Coordinates of C-alpha atoms in Angstrom, one line a residue:
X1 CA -70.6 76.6 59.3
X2 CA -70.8 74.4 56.2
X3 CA -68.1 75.7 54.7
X4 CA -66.0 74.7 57.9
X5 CA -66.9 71.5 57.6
X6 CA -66.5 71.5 54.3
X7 CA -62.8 72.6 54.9
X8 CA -62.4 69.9 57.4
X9 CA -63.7 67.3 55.2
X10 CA -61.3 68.2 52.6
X11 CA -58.5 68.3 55.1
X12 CA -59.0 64.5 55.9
X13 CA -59.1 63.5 52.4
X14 CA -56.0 65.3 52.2
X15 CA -53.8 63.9 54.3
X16 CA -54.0 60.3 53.2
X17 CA -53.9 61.6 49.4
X18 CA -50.8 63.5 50.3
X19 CA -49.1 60.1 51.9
X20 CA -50.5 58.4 48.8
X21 CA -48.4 60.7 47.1
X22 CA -45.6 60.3 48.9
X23 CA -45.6 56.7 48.7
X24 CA -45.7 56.7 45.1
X25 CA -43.2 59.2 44.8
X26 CA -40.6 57.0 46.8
X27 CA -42.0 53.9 45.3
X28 CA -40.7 55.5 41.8
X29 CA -37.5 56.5 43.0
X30 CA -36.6 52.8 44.2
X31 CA -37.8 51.4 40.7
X32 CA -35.9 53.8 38.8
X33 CA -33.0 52.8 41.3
X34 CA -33.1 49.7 40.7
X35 CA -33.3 50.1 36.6
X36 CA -30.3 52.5 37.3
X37 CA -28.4 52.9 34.8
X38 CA -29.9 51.7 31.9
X39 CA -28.0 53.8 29.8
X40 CA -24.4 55.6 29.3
X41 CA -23.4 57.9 32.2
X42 CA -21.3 61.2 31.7
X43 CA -18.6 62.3 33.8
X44 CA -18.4 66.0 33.0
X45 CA -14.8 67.7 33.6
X46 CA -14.1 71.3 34.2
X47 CA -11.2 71.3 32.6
X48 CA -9.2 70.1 29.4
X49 CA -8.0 66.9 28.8
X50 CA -4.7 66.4 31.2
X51 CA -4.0 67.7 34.8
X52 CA -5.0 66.1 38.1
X53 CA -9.3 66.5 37.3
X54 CA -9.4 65.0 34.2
X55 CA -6.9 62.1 35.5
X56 CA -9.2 61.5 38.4
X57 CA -12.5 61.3 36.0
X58 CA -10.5 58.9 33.7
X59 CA -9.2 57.0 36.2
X60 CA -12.5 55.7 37.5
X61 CA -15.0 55.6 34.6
X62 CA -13.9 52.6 33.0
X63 CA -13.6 50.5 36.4
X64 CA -17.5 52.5 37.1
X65 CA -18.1 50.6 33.4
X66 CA -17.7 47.5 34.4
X67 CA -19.1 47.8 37.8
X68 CA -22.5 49.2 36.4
X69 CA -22.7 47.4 33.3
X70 CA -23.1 50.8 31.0
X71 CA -20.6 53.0 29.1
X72 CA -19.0 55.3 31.4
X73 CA -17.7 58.8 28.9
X74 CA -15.8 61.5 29.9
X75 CA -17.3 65.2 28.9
X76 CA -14.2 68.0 29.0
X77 CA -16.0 71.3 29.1
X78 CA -13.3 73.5 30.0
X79 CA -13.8 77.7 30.6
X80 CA -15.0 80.3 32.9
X81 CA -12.8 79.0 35.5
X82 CA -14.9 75.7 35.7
X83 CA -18.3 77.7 36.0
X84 CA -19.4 76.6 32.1
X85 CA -19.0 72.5 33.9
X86 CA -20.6 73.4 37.0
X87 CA -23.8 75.1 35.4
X88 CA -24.1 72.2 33.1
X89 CA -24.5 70.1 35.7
X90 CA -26.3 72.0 38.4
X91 CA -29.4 72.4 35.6
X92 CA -28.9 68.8 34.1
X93 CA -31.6 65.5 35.0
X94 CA -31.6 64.9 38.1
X95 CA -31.3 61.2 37.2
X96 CA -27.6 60.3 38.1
X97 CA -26.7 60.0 34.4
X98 CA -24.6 63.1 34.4
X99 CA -22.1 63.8 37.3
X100 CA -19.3 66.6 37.5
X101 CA -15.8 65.4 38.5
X102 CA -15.4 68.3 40.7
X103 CA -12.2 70.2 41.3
X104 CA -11.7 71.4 45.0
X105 CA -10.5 75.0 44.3
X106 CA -13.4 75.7 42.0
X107 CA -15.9 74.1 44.4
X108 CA -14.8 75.6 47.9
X109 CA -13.3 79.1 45.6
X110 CA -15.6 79.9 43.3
X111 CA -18.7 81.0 45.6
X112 CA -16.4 84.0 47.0
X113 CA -14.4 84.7 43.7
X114 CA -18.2 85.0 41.2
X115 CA -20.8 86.2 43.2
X116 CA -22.7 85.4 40.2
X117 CA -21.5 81.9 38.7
X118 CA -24.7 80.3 37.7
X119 CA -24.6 77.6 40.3
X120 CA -24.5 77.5 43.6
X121 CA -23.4 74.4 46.0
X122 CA -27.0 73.8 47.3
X123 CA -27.2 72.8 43.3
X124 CA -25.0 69.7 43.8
X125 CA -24.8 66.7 46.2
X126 CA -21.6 64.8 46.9
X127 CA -21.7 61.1 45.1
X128 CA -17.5 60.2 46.3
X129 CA -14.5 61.4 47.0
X130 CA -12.2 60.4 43.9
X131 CA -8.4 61.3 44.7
X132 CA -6.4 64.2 46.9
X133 CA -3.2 65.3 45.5
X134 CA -0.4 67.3 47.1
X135 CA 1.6 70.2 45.5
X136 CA 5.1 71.0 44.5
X137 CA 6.7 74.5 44.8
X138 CA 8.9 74.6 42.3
X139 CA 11.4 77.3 41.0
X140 CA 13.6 77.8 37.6
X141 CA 16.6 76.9 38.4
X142 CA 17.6 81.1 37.5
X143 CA 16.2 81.5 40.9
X144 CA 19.1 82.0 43.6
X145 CA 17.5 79.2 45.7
X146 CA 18.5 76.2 47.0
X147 CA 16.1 75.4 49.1
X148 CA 12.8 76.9 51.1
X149 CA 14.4 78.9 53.4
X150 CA 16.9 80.2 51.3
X151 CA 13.7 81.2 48.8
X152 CA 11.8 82.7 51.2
X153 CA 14.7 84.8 52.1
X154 CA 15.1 86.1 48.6
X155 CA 11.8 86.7 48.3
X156 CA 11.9 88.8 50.8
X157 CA 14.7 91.0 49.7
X158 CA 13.1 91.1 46.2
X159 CA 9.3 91.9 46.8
X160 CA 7.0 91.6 43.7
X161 CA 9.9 90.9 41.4
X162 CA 9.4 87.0 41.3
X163 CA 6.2 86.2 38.9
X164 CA 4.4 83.1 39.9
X165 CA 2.2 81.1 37.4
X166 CA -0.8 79.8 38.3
X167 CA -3.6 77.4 35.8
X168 CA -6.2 80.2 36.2
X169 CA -7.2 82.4 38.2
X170 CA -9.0 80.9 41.1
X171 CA -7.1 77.8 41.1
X172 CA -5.6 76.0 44.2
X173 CA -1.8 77.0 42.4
X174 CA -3.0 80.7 42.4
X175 CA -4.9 80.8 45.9
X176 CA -2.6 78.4 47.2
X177 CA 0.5 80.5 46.2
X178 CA -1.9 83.5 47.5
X179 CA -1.3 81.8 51.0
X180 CA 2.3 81.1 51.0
X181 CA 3.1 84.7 50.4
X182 CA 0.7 85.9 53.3
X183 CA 2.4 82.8 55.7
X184 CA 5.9 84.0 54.5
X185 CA 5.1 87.8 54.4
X186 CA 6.2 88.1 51.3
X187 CA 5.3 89.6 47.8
X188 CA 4.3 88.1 44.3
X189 CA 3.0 89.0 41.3
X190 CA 0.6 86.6 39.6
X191 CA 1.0 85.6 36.2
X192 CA -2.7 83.2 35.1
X193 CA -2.4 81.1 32.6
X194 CA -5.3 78.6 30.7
X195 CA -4.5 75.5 31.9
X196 CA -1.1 73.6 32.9
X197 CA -0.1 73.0 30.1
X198 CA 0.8 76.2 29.2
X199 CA 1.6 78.1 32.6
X200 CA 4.7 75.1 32.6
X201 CA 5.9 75.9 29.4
X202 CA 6.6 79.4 30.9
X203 CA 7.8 78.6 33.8
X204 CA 10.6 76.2 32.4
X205 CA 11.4 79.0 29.8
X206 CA 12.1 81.0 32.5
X207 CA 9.8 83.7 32.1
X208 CA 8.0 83.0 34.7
X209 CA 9.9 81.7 38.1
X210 CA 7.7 80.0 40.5
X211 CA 4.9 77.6 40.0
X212 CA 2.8 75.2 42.3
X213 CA 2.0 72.4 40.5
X214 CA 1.6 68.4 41.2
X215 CA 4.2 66.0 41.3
X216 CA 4.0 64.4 38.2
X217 CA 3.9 67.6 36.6
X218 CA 7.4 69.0 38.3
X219 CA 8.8 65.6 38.6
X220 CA 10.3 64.8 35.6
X221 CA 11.6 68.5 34.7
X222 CA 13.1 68.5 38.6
X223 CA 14.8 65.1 37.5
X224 CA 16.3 66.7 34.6
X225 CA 17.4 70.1 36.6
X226 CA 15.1 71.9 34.2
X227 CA 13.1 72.9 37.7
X228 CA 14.0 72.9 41.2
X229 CA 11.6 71.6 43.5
X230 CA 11.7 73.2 46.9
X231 CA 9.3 71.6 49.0
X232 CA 6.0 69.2 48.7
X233 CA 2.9 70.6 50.3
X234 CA 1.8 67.0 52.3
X235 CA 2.9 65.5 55.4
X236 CA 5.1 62.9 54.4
X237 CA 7.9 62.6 51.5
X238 CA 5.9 61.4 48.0
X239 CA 7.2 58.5 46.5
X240 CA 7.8 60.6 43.0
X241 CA 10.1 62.9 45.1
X242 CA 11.4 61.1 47.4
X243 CA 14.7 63.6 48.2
X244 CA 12.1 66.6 48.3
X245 CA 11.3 67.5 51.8
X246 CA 7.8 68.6 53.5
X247 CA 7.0 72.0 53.9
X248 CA 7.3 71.0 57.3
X249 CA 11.2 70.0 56.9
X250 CA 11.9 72.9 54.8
X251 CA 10.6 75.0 57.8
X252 CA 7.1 76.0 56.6
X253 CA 4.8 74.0 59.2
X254 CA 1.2 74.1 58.7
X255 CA 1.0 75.3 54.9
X256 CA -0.3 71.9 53.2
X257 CA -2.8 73.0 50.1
X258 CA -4.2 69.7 48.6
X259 CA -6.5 69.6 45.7
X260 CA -9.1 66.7 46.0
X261 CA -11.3 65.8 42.9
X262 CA -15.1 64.1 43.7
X263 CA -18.0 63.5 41.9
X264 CA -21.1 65.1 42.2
X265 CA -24.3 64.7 41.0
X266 CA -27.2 67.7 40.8
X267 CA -29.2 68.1 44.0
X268 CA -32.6 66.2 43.8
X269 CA -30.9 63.2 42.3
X270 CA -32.7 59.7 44.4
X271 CA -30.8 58.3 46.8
X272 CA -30.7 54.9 46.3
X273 CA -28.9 56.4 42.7
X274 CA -26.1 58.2 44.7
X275 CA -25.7 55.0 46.7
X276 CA -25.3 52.8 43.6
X277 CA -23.0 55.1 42.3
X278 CA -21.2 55.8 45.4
X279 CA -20.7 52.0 45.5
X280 CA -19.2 51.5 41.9
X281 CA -16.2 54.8 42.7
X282 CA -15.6 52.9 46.0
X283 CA -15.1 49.5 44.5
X284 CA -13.0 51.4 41.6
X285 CA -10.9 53.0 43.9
X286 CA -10.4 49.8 46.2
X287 CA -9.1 47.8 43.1
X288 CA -5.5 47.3 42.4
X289 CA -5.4 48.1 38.8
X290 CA -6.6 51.7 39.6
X291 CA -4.0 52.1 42.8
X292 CA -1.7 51.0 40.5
X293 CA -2.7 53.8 38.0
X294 CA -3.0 55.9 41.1
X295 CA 0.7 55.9 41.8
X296 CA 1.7 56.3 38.7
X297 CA 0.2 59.2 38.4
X298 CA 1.4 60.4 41.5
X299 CA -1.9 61.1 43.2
X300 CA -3.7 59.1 46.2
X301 CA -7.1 57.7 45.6
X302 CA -9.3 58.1 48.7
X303 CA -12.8 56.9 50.3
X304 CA -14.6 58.9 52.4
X305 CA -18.5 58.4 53.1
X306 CA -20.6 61.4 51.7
X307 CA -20.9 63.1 55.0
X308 CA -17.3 63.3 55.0
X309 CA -16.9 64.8 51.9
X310 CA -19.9 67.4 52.6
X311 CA -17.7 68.4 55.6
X312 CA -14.8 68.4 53.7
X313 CA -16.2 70.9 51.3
X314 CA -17.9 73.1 54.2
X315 CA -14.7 73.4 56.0
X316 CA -12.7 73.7 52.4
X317 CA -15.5 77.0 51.7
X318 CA -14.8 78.6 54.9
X319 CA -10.5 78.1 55.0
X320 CA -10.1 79.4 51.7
X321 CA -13.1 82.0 51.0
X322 CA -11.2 83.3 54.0
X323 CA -7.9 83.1 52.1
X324 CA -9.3 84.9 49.1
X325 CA -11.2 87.8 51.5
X326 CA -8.0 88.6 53.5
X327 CA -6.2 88.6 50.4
X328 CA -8.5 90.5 48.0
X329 CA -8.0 88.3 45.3
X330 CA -10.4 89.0 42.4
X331 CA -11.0 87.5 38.7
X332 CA -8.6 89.2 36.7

């Protein structure tokens, strides 16, 4: 009997020490929120310098800079398809002071292509949507093709003998091409490359034939006839190409893969941090010096509230971890 009460007695100290707790603990987060940041913030890319991810972490750290008052640096740690980025994140502070400018094919991919990457996406919270950016299907101009249709048609007389180049395994140019074959019913054979850099240097050699890539990286080679550019994966025309149709024009409705790039921060990470930080990428993204750097660049900066992003990426997971299961794409 004493030791029941005992028990009891302990139980109603416990609750109020438990609130006391509580109380502190959120007292802390809102005075380290308010002190945020006191100090430089890294933007950690998963890939090298160059190419849409990179772009996307460069073109809002210096406007995030002068928002926030504190340096703003951008961290390439390239490798492992991303997963070498993605760790370092998932296991860093969770403080706000290092982010990952996340790449949507190795965010939404990644869980069905390594079952055992080191990070899951329970690991990361979404801090803002950064850009989207539509794709090019582009051929070497050895290719019989005028257009879509006629491409499609050869490909289909011609099964696996047209290599394809893709940045990596995993990425949207090799999942994404993954899709246009099973839409078209046709075969490929995938050739990965490290990077962009180097799967376009094949592809304007000619030793390679096919590549998906964004429209600032086709459109000046398609200007020059080095490539031909078949068809932009988006809804409307974009402004770097403008004679290019849709997919949709070209006959292929309902096969738009767009990469998006965000910034995430590791799960556990206040709040009132993610808000303050949320509020400097909007305010970088709504200001005309970085639309202007935008289109230039040939990719669309866009704001969408956390929520939306978190649904982006849950339907994202589920559209193309379907892609790469019907598929059997692997790591090679």
């Amino acid at each position: 009997m004493k030791k029941q009460n005992l028990l009891q007695k302990f139980r109603h100290i416990g609750w109020p020490m438990t609130a006391i707790a509580l109380a502190s603990a959120m007292g802390a987060s809102v005075a380290n929120a308010q002190d945020f940041p006191n100090k430089a913030i890294t933007i950690v890319v998963p890939n090298p310098p160059g190419g849409v991810v990179d772009t996307a972490a460069r073109l809002v750290s210096d406007a995030m800079a002068r928002s926030l008052n504190q340096p703003v640096v951008v961290d390439n740690r390239g490798g492992a398809s991303g997963n070498i980025a993605y760790q370092m994140v998932a296991r860093s502070p969770k403080d706000g002071y290092t982010l990952l400018s996340s790449y949507s094919a190795y965010h939404v991919g990644n869980p069905s292509l390594f079952p055992k990457a080191g990070w899951t996406q329970s690991d990361l919270v979404p801090v803002a949507m950064i850009v989207k950016a539509a794709n090019v299907i582009a051929v070497h101009p050895s290719v019989p093709a005028k257009n879509l249709a006629e491409f499609i048609d050869y490909l289909k007389k011609n099964p696996g003998k047209v290599n394809y180049a893709s940045q990596g395994s995993g990425s949207l140019s090799h999942v994404g091409t993954a899709l246009f074959a099973q839409m078209t019913k046709t075969e490929l054979t995938h050739v990965p490359y490290k990077g962009s850099g180097p799967a376009m240097q094949d592809v304007l050699s000619g030793q390679v034939q096919m590549f998906m890539s964004t429209p600032p990286s086709v459109g000046p080679h398609s200007q020059t006839g080095k490539l031909r550019a078949l068809a932009v994966t988006s809804k409307t025309r974009h402004p770097m190409l403008p004679d290019v149709p849709t997919t949709a024009e070209a006959g292929l409705a309902g096969f738009e893969p767009e990469a998006w790039v965000a910034l995430f921060a590791p799960a556990g990470t206040p709040q009132p941090v993610i808000n303050k930080l949320h509020a400097a990428v909007k305010a970088a993204l709504e200001s005309p010096d970085v639309k202007q750097r935008a289109a230039l660049q040939g990719i669309t900066p866009t704001v969408l509230t956390n929520a939306q992003l978190a649904e982006l990426v849950k339907s994202d997971t589920k559209h193309w971890g379907d892609v790469i299961k019907s598929n059997n794409i692997t790591v090679e």
